[in-house]
mmCIF file of N, CA, C and O in Angstrom:
data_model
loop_
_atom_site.group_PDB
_atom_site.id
_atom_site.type_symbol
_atom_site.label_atom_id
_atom_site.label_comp_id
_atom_site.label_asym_id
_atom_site.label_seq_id
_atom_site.Cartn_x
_atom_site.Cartn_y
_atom_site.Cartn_z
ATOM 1 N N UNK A 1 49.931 -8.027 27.965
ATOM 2 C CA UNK A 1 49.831 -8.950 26.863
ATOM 3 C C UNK A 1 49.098 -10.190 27.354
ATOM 4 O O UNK A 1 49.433 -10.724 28.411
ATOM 5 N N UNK A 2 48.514 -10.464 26.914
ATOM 6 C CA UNK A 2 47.686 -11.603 27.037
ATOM 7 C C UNK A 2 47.080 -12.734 25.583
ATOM 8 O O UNK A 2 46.304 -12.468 24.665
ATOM 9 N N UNK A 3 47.890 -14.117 25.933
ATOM 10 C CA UNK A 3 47.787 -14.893 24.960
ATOM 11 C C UNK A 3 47.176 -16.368 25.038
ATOM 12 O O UNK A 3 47.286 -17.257 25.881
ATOM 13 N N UNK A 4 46.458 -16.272 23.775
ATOM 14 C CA UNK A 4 45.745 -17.478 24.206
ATOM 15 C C UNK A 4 45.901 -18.345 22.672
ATOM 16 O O UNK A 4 45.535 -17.815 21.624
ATOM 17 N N UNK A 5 46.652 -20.114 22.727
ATOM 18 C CA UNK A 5 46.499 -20.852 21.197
ATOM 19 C C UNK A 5 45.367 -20.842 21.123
ATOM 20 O O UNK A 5 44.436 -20.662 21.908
ATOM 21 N N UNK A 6 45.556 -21.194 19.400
ATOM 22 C CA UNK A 6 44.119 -21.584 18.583
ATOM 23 C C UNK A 6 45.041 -22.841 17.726
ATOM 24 O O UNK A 6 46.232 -23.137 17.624
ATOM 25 N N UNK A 7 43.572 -23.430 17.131
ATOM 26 C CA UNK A 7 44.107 -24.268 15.983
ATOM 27 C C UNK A 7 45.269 -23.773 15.008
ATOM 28 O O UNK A 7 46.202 -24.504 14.675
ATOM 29 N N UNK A 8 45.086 -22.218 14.511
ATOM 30 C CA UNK A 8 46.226 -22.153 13.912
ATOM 31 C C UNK A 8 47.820 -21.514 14.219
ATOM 32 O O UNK A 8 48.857 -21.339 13.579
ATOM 33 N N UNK A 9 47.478 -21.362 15.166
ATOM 34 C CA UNK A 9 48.853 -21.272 16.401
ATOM 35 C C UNK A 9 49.331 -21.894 16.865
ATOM 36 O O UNK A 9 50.557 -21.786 16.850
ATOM 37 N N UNK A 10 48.822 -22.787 17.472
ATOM 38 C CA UNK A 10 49.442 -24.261 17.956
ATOM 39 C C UNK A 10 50.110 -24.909 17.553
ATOM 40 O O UNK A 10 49.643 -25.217 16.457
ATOM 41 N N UNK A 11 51.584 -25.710 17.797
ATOM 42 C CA UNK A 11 52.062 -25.780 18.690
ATOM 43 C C UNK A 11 52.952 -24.320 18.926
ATOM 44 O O UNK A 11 53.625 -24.171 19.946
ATOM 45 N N UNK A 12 52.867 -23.230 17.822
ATOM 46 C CA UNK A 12 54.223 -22.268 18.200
ATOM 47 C C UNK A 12 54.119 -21.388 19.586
ATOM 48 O O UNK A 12 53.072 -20.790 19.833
ATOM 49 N N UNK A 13 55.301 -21.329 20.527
ATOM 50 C CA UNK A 13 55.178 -20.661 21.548
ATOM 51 C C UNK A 13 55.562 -19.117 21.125
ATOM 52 O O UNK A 13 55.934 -18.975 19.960
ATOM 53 N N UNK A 14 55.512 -18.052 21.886
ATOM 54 C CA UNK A 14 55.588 -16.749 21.821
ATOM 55 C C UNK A 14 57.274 -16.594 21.505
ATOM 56 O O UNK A 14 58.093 -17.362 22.009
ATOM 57 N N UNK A 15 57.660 -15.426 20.549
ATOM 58 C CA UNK A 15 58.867 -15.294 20.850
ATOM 59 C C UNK A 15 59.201 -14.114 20.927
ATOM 60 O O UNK A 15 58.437 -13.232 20.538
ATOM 61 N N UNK A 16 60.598 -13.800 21.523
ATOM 62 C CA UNK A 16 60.590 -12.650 22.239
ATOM 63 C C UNK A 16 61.941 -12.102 21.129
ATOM 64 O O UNK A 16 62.569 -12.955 20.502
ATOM 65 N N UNK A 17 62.247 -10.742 21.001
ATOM 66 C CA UNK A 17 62.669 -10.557 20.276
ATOM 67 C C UNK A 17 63.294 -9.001 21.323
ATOM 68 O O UNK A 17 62.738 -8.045 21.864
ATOM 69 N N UNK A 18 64.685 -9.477 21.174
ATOM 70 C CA UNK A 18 65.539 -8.128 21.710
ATOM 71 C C UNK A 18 65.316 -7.130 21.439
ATOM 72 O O UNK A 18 64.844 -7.214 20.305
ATOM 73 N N UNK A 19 65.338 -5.810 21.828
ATOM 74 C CA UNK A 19 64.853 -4.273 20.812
ATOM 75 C C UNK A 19 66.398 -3.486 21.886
ATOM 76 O O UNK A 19 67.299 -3.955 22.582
ATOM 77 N N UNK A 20 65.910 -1.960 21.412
ATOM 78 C CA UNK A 20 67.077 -1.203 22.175
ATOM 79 C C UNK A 20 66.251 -0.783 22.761
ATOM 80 O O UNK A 20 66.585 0.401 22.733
ATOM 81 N N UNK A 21 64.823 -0.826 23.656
ATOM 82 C CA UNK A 21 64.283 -0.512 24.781
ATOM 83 C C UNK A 21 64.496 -1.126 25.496
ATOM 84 O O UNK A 21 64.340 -2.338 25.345
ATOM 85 N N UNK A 22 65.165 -0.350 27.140
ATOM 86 C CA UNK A 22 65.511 -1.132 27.626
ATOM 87 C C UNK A 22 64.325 -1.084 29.478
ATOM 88 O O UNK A 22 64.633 -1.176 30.666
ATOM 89 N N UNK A 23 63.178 -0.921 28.834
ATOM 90 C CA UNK A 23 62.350 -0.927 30.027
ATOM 91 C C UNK A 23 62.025 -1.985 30.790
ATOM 92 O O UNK A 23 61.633 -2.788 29.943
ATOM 93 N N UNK A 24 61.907 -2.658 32.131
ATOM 94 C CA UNK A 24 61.563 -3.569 32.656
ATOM 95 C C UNK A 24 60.617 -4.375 31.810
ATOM 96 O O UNK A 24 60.006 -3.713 30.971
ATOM 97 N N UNK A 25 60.383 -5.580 31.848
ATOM 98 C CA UNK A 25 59.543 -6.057 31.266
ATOM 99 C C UNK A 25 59.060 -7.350 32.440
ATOM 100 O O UNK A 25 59.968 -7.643 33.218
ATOM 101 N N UNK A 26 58.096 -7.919 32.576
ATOM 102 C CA UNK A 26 57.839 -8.977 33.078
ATOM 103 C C UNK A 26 56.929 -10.026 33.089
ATOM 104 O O UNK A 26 55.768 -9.708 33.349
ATOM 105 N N UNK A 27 57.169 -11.217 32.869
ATOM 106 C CA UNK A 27 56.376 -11.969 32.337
ATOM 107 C C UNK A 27 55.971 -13.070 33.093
ATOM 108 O O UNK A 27 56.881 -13.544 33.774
ATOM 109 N N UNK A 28 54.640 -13.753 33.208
ATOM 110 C CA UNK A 28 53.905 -14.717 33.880
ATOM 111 C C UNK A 28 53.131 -15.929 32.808
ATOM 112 O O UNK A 28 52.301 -15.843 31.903
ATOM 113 N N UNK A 29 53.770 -16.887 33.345
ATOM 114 C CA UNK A 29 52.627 -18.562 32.934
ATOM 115 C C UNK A 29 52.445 -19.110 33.724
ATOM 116 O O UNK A 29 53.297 -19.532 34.505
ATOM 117 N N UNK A 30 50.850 -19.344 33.799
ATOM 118 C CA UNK A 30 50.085 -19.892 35.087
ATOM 119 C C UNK A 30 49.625 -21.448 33.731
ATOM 120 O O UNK A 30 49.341 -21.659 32.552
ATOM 121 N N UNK A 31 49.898 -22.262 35.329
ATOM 122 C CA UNK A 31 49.380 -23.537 35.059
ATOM 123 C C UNK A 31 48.222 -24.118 36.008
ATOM 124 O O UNK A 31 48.305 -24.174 37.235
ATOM 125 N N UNK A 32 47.405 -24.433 35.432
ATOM 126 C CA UNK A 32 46.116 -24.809 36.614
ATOM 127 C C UNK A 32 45.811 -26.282 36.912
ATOM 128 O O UNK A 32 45.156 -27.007 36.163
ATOM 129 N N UNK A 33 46.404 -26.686 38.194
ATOM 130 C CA UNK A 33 46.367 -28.413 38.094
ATOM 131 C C UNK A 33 45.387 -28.598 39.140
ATOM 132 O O UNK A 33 45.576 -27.967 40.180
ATOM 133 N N UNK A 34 44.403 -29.329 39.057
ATOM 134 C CA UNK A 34 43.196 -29.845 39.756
ATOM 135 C C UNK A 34 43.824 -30.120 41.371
ATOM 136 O O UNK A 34 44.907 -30.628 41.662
ATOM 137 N N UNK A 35 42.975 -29.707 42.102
ATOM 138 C CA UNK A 35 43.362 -29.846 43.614
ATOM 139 C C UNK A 35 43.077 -31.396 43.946
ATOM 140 O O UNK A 35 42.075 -32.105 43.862
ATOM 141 N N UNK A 36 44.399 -31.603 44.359
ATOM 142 C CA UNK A 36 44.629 -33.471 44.761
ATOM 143 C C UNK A 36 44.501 -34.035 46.333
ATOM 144 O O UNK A 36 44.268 -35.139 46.824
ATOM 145 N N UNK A 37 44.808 -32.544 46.925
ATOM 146 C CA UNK A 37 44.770 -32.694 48.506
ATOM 147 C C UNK A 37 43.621 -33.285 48.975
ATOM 148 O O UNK A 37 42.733 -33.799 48.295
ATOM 149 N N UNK A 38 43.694 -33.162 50.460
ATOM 150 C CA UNK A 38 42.541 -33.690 51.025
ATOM 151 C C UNK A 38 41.572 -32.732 51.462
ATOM 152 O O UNK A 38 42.000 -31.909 52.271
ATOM 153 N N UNK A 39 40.321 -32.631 51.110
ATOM 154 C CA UNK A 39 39.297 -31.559 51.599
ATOM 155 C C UNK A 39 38.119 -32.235 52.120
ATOM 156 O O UNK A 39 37.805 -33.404 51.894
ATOM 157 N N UNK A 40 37.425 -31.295 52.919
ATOM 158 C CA UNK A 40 36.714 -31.649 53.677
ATOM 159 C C UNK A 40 34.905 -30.919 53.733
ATOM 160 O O UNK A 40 33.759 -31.172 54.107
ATOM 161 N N UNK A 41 35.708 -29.943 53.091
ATOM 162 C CA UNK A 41 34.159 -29.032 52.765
ATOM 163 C C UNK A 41 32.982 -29.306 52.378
ATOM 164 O O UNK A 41 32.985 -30.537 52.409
ATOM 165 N N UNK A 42 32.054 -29.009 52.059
ATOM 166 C CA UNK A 42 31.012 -29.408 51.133
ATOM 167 C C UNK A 42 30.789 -29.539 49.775
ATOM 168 O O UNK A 42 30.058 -30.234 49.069
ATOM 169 N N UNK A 43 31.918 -28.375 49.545
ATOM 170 C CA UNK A 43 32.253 -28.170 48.066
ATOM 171 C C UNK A 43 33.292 -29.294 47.429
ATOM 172 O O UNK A 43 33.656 -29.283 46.253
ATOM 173 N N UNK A 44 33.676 -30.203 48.356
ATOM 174 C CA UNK A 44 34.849 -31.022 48.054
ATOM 175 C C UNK A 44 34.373 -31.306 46.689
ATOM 176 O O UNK A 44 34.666 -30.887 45.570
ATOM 177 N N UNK A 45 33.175 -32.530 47.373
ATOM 178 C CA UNK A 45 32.725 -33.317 46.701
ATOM 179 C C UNK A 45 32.172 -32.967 45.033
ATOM 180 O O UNK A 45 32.590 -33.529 44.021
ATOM 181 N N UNK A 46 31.347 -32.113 45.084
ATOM 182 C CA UNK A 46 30.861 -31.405 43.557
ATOM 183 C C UNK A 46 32.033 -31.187 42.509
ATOM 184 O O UNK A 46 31.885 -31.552 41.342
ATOM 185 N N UNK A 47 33.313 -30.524 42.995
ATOM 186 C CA UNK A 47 34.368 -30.056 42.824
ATOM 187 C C UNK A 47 35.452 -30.850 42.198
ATOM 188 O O UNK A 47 36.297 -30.522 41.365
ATOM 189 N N UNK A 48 35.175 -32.208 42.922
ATOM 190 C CA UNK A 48 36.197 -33.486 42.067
ATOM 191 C C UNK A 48 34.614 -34.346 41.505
ATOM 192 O O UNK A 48 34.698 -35.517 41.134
ATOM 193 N N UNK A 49 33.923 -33.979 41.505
ATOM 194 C CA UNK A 49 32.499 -34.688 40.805
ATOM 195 C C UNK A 49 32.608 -33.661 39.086
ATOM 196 O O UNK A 49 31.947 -33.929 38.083
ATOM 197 N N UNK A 50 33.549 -32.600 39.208
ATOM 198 C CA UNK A 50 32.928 -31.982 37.942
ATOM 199 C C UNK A 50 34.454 -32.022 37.792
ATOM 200 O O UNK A 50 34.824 -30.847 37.787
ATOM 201 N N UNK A 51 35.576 -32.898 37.659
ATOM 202 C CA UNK A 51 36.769 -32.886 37.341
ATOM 203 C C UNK A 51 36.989 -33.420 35.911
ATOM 204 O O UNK A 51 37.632 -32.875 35.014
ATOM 205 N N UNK A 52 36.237 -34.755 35.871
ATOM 206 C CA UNK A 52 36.268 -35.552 34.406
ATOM 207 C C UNK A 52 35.794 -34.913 33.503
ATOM 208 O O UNK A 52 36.117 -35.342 32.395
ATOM 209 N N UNK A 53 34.714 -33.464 33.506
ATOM 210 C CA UNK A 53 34.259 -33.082 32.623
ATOM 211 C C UNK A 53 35.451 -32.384 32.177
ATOM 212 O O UNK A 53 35.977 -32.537 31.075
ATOM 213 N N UNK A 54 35.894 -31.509 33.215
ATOM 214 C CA UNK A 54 36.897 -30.308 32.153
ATOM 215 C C UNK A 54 38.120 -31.401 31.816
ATOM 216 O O UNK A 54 39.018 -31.094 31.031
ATOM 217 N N UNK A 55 38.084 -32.449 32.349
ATOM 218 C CA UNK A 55 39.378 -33.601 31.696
ATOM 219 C C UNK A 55 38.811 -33.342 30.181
ATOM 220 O O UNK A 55 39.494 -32.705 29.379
ATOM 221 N N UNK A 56 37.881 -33.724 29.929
ATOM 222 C CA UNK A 56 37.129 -34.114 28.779
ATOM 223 C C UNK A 56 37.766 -32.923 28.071
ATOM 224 O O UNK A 56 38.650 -32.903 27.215
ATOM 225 N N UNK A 57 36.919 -31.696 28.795
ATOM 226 C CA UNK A 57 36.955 -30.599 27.401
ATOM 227 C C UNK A 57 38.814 -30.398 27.987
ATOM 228 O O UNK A 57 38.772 -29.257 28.447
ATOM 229 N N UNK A 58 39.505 -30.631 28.078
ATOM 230 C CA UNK A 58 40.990 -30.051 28.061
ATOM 231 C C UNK A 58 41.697 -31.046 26.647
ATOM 232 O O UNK A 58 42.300 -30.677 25.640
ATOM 233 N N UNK A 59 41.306 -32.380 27.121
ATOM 234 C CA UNK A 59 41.389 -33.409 26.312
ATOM 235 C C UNK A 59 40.758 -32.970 24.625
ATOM 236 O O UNK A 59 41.462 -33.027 23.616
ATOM 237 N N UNK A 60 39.497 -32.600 24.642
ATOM 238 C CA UNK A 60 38.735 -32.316 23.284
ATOM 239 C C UNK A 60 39.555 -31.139 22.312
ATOM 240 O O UNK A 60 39.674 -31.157 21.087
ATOM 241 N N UNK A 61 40.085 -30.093 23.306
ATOM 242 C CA UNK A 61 40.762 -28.778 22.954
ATOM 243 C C UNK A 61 42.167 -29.325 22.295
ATOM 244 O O UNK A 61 42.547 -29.066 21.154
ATOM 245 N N UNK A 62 42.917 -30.208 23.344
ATOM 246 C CA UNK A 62 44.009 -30.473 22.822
ATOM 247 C C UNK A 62 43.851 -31.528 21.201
ATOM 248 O O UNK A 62 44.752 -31.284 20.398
ATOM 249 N N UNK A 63 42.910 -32.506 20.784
ATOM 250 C CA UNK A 63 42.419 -33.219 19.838
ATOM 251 C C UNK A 63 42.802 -32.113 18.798
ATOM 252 O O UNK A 63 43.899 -32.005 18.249
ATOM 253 N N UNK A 64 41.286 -31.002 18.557
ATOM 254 C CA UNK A 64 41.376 -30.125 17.892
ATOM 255 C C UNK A 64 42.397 -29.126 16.898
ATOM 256 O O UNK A 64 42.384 -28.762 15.722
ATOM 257 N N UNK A 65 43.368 -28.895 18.212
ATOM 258 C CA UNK A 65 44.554 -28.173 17.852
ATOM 259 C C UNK A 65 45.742 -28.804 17.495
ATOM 260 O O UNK A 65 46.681 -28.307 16.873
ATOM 261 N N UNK A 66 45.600 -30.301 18.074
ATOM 262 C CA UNK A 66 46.861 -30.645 17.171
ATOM 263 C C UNK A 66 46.356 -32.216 16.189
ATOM 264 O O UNK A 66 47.248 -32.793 15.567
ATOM 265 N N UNK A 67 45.242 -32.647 16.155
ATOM 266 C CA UNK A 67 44.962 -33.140 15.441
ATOM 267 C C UNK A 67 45.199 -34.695 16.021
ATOM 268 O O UNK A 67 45.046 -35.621 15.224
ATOM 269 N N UNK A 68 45.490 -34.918 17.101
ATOM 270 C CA UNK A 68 46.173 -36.356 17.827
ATOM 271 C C UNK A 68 45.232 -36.513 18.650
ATOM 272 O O UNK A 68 44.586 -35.793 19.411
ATOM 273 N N UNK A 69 45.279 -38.141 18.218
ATOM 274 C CA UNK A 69 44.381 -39.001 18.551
ATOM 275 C C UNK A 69 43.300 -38.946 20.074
ATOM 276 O O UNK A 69 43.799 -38.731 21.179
ATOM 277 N N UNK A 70 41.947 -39.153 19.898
ATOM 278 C CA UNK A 70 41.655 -38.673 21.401
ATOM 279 C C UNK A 70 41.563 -39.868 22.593
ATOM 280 O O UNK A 70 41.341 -39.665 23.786
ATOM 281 N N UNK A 71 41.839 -41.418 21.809
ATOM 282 C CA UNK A 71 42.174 -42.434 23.271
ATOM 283 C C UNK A 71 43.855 -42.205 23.032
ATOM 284 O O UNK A 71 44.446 -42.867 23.886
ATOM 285 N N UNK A 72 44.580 -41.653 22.356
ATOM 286 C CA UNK A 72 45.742 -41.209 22.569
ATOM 287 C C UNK A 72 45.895 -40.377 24.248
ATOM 288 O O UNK A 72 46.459 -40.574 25.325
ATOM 289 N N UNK A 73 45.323 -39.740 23.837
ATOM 290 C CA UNK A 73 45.393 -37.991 24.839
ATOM 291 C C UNK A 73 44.571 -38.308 26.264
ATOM 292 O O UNK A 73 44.631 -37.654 27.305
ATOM 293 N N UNK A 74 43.805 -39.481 25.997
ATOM 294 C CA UNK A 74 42.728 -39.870 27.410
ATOM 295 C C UNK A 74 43.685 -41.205 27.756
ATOM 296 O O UNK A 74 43.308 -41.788 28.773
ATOM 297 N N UNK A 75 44.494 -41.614 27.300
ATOM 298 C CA UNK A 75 45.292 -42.793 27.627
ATOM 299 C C UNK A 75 46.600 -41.940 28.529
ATOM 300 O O UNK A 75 46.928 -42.265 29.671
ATOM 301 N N UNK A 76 46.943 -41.329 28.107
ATOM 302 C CA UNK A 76 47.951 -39.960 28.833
ATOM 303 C C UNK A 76 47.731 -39.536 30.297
ATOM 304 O O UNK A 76 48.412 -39.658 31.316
ATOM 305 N N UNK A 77 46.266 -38.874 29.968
ATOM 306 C CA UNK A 77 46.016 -38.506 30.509
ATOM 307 C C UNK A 77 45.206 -39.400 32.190
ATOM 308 O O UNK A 77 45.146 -39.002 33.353
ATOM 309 N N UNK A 78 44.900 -40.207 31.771
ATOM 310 C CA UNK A 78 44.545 -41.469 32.641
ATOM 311 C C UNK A 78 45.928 -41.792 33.601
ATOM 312 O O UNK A 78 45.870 -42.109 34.789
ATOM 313 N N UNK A 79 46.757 -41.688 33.074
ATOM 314 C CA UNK A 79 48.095 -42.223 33.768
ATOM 315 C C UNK A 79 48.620 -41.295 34.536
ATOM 316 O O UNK A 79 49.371 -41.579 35.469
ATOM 317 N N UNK A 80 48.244 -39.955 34.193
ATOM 318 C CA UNK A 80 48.592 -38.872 35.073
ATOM 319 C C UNK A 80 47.551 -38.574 36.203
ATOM 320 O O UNK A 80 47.604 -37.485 36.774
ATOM 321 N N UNK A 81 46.729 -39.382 36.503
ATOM 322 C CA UNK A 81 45.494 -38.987 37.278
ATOM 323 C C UNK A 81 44.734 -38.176 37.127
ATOM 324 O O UNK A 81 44.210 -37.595 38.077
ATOM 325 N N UNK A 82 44.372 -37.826 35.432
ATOM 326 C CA UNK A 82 43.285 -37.105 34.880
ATOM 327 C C UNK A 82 42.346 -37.955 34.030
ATOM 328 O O UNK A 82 42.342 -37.804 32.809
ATOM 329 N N UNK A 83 41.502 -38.898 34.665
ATOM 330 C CA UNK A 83 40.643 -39.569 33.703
ATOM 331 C C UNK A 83 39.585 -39.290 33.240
ATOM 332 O O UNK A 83 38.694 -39.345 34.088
ATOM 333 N N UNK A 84 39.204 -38.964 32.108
ATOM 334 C CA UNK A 84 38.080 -38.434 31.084
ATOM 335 C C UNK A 84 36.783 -38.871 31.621
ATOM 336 O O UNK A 84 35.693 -38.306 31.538
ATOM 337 N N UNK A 85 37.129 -40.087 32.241
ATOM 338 C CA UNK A 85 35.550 -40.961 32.042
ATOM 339 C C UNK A 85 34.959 -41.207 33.506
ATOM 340 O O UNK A 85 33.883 -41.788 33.648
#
């Protein structure tokens, strides 16, 4: 199974619903948080150079789907050490 919101899904999460099968089932949510550590590579640099963009589009996605404000969501998000700009 594989799920992804849209505008008209959002905010409802998945729900699971008891049956009389009683087969293993197992389930995964991955969260992807920008690497904060210290690096040294070459790639460091490009890597937190292209961070504010996907701030942006994570920020733009969330606007969209729930309709809230976008210096709302970049004010948030600024405080968490994800700044848009």
């Amino acid at each position: 199974m594989h799920v992804r919101y849209d505008a008209e899904t959002f905010p409802e999460d998945l729900v699971f619903l008891e049956t009389s099968d009683r087969a293993n089932f197992q389930g995964r949510y991955i969260l992807r948080h920008p690497w904060t550590g210290e690096a040294t590579c070459p790639a460091a640099d490009g890597y937190r150079a292209s961070l504010p963009g996907r701030y942006r589009t994570e920020a733009d996605t969330l606007a969209s789907m729930t309709g809230w404000a976008h210096p709302d969501i970049e004010d948030r998000m600024a405080k968490t050490g994800q700044p848009v700009k």
